[in-house]
mmCIF file with all atom_site columns, C-alpha atoms in Angstrom:
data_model
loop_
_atom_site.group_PDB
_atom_site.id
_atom_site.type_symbol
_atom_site.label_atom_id
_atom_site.label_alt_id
_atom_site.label_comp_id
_atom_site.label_asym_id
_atom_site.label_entity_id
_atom_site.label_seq_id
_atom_site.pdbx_PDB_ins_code
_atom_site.Cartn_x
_atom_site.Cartn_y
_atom_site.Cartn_z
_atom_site.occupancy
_atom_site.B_iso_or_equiv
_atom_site.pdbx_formal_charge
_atom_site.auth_seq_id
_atom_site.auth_comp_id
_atom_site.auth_asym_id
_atom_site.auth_atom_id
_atom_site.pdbx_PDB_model_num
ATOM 1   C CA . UNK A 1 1   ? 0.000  0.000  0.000  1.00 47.00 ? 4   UNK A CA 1
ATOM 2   C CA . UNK A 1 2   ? 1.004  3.349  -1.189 1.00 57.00 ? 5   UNK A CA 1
ATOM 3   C CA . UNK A 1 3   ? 1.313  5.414  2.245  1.00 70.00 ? 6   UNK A CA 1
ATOM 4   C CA . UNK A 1 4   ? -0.354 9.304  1.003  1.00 88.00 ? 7   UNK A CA 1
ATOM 5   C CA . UNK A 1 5   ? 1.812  12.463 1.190  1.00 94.00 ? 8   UNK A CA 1
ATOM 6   C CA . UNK A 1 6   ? 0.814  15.611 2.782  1.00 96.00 ? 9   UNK A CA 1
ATOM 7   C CA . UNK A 1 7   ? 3.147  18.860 1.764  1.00 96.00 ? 10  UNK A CA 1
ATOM 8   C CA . UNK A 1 8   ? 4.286  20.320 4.924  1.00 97.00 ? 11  UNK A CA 1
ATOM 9   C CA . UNK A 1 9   ? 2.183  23.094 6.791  1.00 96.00 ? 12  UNK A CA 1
ATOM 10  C CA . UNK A 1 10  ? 2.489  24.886 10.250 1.00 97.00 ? 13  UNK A CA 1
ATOM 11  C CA . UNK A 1 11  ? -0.629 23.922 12.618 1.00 96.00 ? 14  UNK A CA 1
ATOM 12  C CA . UNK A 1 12  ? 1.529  26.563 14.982 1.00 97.00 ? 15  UNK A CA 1
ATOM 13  C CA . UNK A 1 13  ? 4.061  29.252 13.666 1.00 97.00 ? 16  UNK A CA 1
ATOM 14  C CA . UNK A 1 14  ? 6.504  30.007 15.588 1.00 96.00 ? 17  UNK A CA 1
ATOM 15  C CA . UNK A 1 15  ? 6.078  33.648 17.829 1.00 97.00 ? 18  UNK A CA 1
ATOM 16  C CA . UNK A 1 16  ? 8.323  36.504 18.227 1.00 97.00 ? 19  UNK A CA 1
ATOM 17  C CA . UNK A 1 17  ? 10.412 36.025 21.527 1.00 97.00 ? 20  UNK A CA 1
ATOM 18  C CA . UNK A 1 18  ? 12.124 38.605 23.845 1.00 97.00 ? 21  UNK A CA 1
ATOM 19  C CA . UNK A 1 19  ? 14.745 36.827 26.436 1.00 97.00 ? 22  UNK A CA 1
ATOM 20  C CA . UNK A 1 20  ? 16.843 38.582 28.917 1.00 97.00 ? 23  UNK A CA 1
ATOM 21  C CA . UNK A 1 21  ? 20.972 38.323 28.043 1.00 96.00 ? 24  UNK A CA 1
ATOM 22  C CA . UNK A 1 22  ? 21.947 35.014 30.200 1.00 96.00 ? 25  UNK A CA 1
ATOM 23  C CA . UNK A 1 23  ? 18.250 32.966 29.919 1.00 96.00 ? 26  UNK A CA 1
ATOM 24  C CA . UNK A 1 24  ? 17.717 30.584 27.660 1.00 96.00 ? 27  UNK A CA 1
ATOM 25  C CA . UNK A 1 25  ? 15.232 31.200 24.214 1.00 97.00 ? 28  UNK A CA 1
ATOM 26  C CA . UNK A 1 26  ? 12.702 28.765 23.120 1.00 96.00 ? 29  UNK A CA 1
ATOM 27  C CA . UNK A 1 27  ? 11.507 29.098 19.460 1.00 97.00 ? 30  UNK A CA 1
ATOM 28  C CA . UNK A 1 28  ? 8.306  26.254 19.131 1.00 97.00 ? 31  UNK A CA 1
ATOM 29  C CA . UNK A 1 29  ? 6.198  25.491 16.078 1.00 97.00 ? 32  UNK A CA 1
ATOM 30  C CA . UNK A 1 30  ? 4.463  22.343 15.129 1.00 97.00 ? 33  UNK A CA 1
ATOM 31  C CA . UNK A 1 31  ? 4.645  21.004 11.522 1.00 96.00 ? 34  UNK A CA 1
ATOM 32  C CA . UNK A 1 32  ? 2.197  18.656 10.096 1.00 95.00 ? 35  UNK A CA 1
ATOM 33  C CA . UNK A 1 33  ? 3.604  16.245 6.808  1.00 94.00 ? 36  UNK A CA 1
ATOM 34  C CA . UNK A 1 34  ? 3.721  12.917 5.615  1.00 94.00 ? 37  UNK A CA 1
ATOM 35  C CA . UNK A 1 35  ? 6.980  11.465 5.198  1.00 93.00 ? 38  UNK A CA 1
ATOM 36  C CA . UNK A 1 36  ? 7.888  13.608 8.177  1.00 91.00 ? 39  UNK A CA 1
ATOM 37  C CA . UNK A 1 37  ? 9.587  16.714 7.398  1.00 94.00 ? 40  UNK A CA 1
ATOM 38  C CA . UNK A 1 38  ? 13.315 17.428 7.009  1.00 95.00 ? 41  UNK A CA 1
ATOM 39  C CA . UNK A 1 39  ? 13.663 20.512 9.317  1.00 95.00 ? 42  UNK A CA 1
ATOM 40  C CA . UNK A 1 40  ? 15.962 23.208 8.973  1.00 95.00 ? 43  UNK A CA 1
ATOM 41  C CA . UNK A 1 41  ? 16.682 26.680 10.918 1.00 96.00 ? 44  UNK A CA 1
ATOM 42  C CA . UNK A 1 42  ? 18.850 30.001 9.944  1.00 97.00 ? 45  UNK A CA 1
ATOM 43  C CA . UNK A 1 43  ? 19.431 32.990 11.531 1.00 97.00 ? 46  UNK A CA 1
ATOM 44  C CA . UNK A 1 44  ? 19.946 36.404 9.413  1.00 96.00 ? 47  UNK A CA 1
ATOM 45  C CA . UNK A 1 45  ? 19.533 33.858 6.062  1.00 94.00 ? 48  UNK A CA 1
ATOM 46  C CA . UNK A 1 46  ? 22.856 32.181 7.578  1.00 95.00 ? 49  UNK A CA 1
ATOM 47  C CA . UNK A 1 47  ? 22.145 28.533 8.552  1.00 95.00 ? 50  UNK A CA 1
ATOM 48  C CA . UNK A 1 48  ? 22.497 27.572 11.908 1.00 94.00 ? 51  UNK A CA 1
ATOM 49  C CA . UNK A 1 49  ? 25.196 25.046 13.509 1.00 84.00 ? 52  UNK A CA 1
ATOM 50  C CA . UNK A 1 50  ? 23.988 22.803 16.002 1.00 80.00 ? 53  UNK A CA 1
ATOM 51  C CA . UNK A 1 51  ? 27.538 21.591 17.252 1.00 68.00 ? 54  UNK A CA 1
ATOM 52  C CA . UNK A 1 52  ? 27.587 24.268 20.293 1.00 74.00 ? 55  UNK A CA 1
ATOM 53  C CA . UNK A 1 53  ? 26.718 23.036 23.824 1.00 87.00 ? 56  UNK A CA 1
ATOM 54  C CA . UNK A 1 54  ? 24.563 26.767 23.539 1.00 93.00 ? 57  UNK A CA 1
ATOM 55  C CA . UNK A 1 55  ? 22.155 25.775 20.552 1.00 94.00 ? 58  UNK A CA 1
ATOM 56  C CA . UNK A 1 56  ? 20.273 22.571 20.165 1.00 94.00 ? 59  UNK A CA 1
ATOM 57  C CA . UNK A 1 57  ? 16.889 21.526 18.462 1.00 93.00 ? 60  UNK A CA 1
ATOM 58  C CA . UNK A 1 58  ? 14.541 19.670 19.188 1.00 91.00 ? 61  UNK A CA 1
ATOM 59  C CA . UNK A 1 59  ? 11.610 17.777 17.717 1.00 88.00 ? 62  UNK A CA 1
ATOM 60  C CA . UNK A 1 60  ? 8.696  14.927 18.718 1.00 86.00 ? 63  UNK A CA 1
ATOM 61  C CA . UNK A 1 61  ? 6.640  12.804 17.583 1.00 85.00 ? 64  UNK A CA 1
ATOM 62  C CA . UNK A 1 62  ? 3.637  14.832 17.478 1.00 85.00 ? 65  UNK A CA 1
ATOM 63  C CA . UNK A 1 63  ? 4.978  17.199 14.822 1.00 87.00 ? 66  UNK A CA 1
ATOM 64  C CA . UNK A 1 64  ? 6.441  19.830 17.811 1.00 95.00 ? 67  UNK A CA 1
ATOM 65  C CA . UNK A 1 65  ? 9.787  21.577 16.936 1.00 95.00 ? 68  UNK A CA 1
ATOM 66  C CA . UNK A 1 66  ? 11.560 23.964 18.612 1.00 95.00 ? 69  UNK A CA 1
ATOM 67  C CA . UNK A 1 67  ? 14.937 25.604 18.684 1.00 96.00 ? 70  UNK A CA 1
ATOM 68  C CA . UNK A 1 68  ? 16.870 26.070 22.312 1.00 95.00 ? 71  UNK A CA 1
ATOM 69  C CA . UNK A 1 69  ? 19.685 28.713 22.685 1.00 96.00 ? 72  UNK A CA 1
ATOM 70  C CA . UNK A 1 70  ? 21.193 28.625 25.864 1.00 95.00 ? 73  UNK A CA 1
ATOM 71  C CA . UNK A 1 71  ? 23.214 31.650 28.064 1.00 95.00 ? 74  UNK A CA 1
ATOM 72  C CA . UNK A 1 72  ? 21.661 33.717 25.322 1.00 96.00 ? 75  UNK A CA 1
ATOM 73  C CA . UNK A 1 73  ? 23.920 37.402 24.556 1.00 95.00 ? 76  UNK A CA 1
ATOM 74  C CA . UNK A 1 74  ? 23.349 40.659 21.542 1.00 96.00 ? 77  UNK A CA 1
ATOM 75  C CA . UNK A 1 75  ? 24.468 38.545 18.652 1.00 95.00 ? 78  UNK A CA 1
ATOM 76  C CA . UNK A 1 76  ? 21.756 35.741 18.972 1.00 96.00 ? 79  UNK A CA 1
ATOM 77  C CA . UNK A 1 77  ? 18.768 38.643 18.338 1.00 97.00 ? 80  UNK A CA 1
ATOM 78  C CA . UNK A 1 78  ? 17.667 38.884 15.169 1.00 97.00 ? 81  UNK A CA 1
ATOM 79  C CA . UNK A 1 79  ? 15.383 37.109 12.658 1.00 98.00 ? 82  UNK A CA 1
ATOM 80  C CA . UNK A 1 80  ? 15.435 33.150 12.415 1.00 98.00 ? 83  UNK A CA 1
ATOM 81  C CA . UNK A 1 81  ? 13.335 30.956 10.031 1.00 97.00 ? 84  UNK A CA 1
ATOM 82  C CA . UNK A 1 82  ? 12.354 27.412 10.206 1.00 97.00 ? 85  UNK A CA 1
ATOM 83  C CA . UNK A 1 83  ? 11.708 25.389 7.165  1.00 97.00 ? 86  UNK A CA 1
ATOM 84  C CA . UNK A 1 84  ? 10.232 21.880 6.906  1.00 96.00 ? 87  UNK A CA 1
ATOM 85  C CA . UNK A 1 85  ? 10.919 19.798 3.455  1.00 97.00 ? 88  UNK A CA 1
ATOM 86  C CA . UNK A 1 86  ? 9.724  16.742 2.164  1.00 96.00 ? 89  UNK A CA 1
ATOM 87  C CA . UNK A 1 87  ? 9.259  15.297 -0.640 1.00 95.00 ? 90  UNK A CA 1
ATOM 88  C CA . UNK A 1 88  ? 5.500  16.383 -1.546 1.00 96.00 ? 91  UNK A CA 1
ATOM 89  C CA . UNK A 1 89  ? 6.430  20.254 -0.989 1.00 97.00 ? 92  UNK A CA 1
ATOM 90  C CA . UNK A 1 90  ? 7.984  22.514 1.768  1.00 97.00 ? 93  UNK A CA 1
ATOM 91  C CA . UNK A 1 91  ? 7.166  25.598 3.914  1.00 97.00 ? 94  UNK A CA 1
ATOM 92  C CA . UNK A 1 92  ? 8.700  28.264 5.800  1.00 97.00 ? 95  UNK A CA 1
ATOM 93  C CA . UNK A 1 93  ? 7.975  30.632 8.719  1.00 97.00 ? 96  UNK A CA 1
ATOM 94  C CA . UNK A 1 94  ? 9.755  33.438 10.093 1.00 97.00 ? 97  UNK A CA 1
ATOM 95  C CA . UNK A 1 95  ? 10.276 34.647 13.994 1.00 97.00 ? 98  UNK A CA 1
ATOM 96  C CA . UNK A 1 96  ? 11.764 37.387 15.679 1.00 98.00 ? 99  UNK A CA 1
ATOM 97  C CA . UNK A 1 97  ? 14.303 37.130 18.430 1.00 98.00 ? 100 UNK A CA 1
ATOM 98  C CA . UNK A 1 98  ? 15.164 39.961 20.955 1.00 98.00 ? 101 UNK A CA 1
ATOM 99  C CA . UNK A 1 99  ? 17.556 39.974 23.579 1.00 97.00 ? 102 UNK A CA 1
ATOM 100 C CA . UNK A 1 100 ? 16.894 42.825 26.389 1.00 96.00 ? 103 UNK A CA 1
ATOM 101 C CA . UNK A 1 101 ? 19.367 43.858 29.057 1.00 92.00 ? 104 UNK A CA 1
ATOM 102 C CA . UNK A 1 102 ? 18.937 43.795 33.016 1.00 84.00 ? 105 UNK A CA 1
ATOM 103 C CA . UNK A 1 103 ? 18.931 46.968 34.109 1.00 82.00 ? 106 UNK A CA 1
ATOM 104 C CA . UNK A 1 104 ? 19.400 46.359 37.595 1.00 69.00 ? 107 UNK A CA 1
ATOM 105 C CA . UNK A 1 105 ? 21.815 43.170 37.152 1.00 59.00 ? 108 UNK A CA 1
ATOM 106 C CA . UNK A 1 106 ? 25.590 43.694 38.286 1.00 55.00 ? 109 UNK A CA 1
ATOM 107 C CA . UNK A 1 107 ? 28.275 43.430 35.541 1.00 57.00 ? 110 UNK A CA 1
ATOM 108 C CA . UNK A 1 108 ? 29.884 39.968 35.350 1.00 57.00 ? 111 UNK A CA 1
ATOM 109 C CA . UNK A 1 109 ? 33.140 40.306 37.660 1.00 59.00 ? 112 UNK A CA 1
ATOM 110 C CA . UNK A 1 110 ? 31.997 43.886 38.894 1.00 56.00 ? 113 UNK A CA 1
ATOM 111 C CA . UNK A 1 111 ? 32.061 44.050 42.669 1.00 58.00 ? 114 UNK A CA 1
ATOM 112 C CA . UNK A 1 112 ? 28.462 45.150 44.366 1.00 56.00 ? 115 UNK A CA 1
ATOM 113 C CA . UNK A 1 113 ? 29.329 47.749 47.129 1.00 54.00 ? 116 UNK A CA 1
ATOM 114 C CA . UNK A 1 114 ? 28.607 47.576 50.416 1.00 58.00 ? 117 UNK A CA 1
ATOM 115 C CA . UNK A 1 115 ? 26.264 50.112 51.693 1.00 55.00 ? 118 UNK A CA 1
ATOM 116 C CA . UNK A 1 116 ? 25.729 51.334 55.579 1.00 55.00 ? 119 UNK A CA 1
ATOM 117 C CA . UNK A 1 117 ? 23.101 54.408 56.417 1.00 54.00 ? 120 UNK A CA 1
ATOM 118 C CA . UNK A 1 118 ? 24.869 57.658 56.966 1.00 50.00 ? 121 UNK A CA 1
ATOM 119 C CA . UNK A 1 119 ? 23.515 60.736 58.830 1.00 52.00 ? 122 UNK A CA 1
ATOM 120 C CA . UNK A 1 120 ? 25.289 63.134 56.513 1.00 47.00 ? 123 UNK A CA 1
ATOM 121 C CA . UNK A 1 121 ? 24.303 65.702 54.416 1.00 49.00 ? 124 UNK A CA 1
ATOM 122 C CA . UNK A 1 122 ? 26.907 65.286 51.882 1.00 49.00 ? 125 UNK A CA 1
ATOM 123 C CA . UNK A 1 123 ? 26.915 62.089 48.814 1.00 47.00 ? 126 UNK A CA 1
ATOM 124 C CA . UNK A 1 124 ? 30.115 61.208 47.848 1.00 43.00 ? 127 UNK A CA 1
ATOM 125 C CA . UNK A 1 125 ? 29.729 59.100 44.558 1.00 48.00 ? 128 UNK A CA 1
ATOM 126 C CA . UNK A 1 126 ? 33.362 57.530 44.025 1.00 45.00 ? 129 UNK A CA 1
ATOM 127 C CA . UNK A 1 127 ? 33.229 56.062 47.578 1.00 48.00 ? 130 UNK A CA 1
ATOM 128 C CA . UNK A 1 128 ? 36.066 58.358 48.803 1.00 50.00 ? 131 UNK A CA 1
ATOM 129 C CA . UNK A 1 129 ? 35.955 61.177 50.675 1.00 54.00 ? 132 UNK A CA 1
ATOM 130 C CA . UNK A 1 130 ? 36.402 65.097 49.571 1.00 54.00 ? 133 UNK A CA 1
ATOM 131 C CA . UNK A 1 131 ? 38.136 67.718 50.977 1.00 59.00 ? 134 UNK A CA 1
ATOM 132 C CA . UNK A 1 132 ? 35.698 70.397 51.506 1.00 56.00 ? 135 UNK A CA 1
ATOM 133 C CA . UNK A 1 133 ? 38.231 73.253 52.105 1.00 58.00 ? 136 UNK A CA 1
ATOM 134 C CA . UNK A 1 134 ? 39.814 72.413 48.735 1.00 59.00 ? 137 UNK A CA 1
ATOM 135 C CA . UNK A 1 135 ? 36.359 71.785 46.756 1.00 57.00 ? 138 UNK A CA 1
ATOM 136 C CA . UNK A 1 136 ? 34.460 75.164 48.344 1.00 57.00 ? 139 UNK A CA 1
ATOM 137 C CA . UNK A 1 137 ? 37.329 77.139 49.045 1.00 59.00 ? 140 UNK A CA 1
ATOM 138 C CA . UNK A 1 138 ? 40.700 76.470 47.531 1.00 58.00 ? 141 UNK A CA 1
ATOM 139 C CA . UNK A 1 139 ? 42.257 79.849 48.041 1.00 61.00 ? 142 UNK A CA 1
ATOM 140 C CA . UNK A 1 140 ? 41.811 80.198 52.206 1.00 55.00 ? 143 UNK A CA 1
ATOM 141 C CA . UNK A 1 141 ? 43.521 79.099 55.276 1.00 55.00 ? 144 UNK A CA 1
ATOM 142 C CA . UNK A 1 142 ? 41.047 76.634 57.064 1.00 49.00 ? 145 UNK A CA 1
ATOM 143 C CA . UNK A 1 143 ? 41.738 78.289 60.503 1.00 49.00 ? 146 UNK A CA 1
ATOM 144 C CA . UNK A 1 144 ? 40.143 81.784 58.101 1.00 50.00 ? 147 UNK A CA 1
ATOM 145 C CA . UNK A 1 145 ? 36.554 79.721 57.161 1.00 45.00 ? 148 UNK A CA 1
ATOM 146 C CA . UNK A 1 146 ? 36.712 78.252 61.151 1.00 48.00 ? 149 UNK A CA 1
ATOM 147 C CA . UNK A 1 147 ? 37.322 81.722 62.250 1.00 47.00 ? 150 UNK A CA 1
ATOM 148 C CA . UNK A 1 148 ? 33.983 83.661 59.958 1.00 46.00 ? 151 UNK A CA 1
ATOM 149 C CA . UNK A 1 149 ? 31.060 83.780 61.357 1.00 49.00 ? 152 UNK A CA 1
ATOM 150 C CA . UNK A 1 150 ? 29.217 84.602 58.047 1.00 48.00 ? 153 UNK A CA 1
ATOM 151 C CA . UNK A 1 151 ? 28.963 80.703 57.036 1.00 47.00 ? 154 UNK A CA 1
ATOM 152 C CA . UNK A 1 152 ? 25.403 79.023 56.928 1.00 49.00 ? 155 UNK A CA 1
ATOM 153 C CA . UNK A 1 153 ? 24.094 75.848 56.154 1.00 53.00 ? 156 UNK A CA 1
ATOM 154 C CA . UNK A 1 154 ? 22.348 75.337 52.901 1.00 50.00 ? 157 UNK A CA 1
ATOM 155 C CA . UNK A 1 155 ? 19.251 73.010 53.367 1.00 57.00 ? 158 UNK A CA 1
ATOM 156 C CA . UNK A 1 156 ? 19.840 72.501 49.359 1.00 54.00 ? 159 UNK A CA 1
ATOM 157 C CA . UNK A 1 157 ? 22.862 70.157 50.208 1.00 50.00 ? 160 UNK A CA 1
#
């Protein structure tokens, strides 16, 4: 018995994905075809190599495939198509990938700073000290500015 052939066609397309740098991106579709489907993936109209530990596909029996990029960075955004051929026909569909940035998340090797409460006025934003004599008033004697009584507080500070 002759077994019939079905051209390939998406029951599910694949969606447009945004993925924080670091977490890993899951593009899925489901394909429907008799023979099954040889299935292929490129990125940017380059094709993709599977022979990283970072990218891998996958695919069942039910027709589900999916492309997995691990520790995702910049250069994996872009535009990736999956195409499913067989011998009756072939089809294509097209998905965005974008890759946003942690605000809040430290630099890899930076050092988080330790922070304690402080009563003062005054920020200091390269965690040293200043010298206020020689940031307000380079040109005087500090035993002058002790010694005027005409110095006030600003409540701007």
């Amino acid at each position: 018995a002759q077994q019939r052939r079905k051209a390939p066609g998406f029951i599910q397309k694949p969606q447009h994905v945004t993925v924080y740098e670091g977490d890993t991106a899951r593009l899925e579709c489901q394909v429907s075809a008799v023979p099954e489907p040889q299935i292929f993936w490129k990125k940017d109209n380059e094709m993709i190599e599977f022979n990283t530990d970072r990218i891998s596909m996958f695919q069942d029996y039910t027709g589900k495939i999916g492309l997995l990029i691990h520790d995702v960075n910049k250069k994996d955004a872009g535009w990736y198509t999956v195409s499913a051929l067989n011998d009756a026909g072939a089809e294509t569909c097209h998905a965005r990938l974008d890759v946003a940035t942690y605000i809040n998340r430290p630099a890899p090797g930076s050092k988080q700073l330790k922070m304690r409460p402080s009563l003062s006025k005054y920020v200091t934003l390269n965690c040293q000290g200043i010298d206020v004599q020689d940031a307000f008033l380079p040109d005087t004697d500090v035993y002058q500015v002790a010694s005027y009584g005409g110095l006030t507080e600003s409540e701007e500070l």
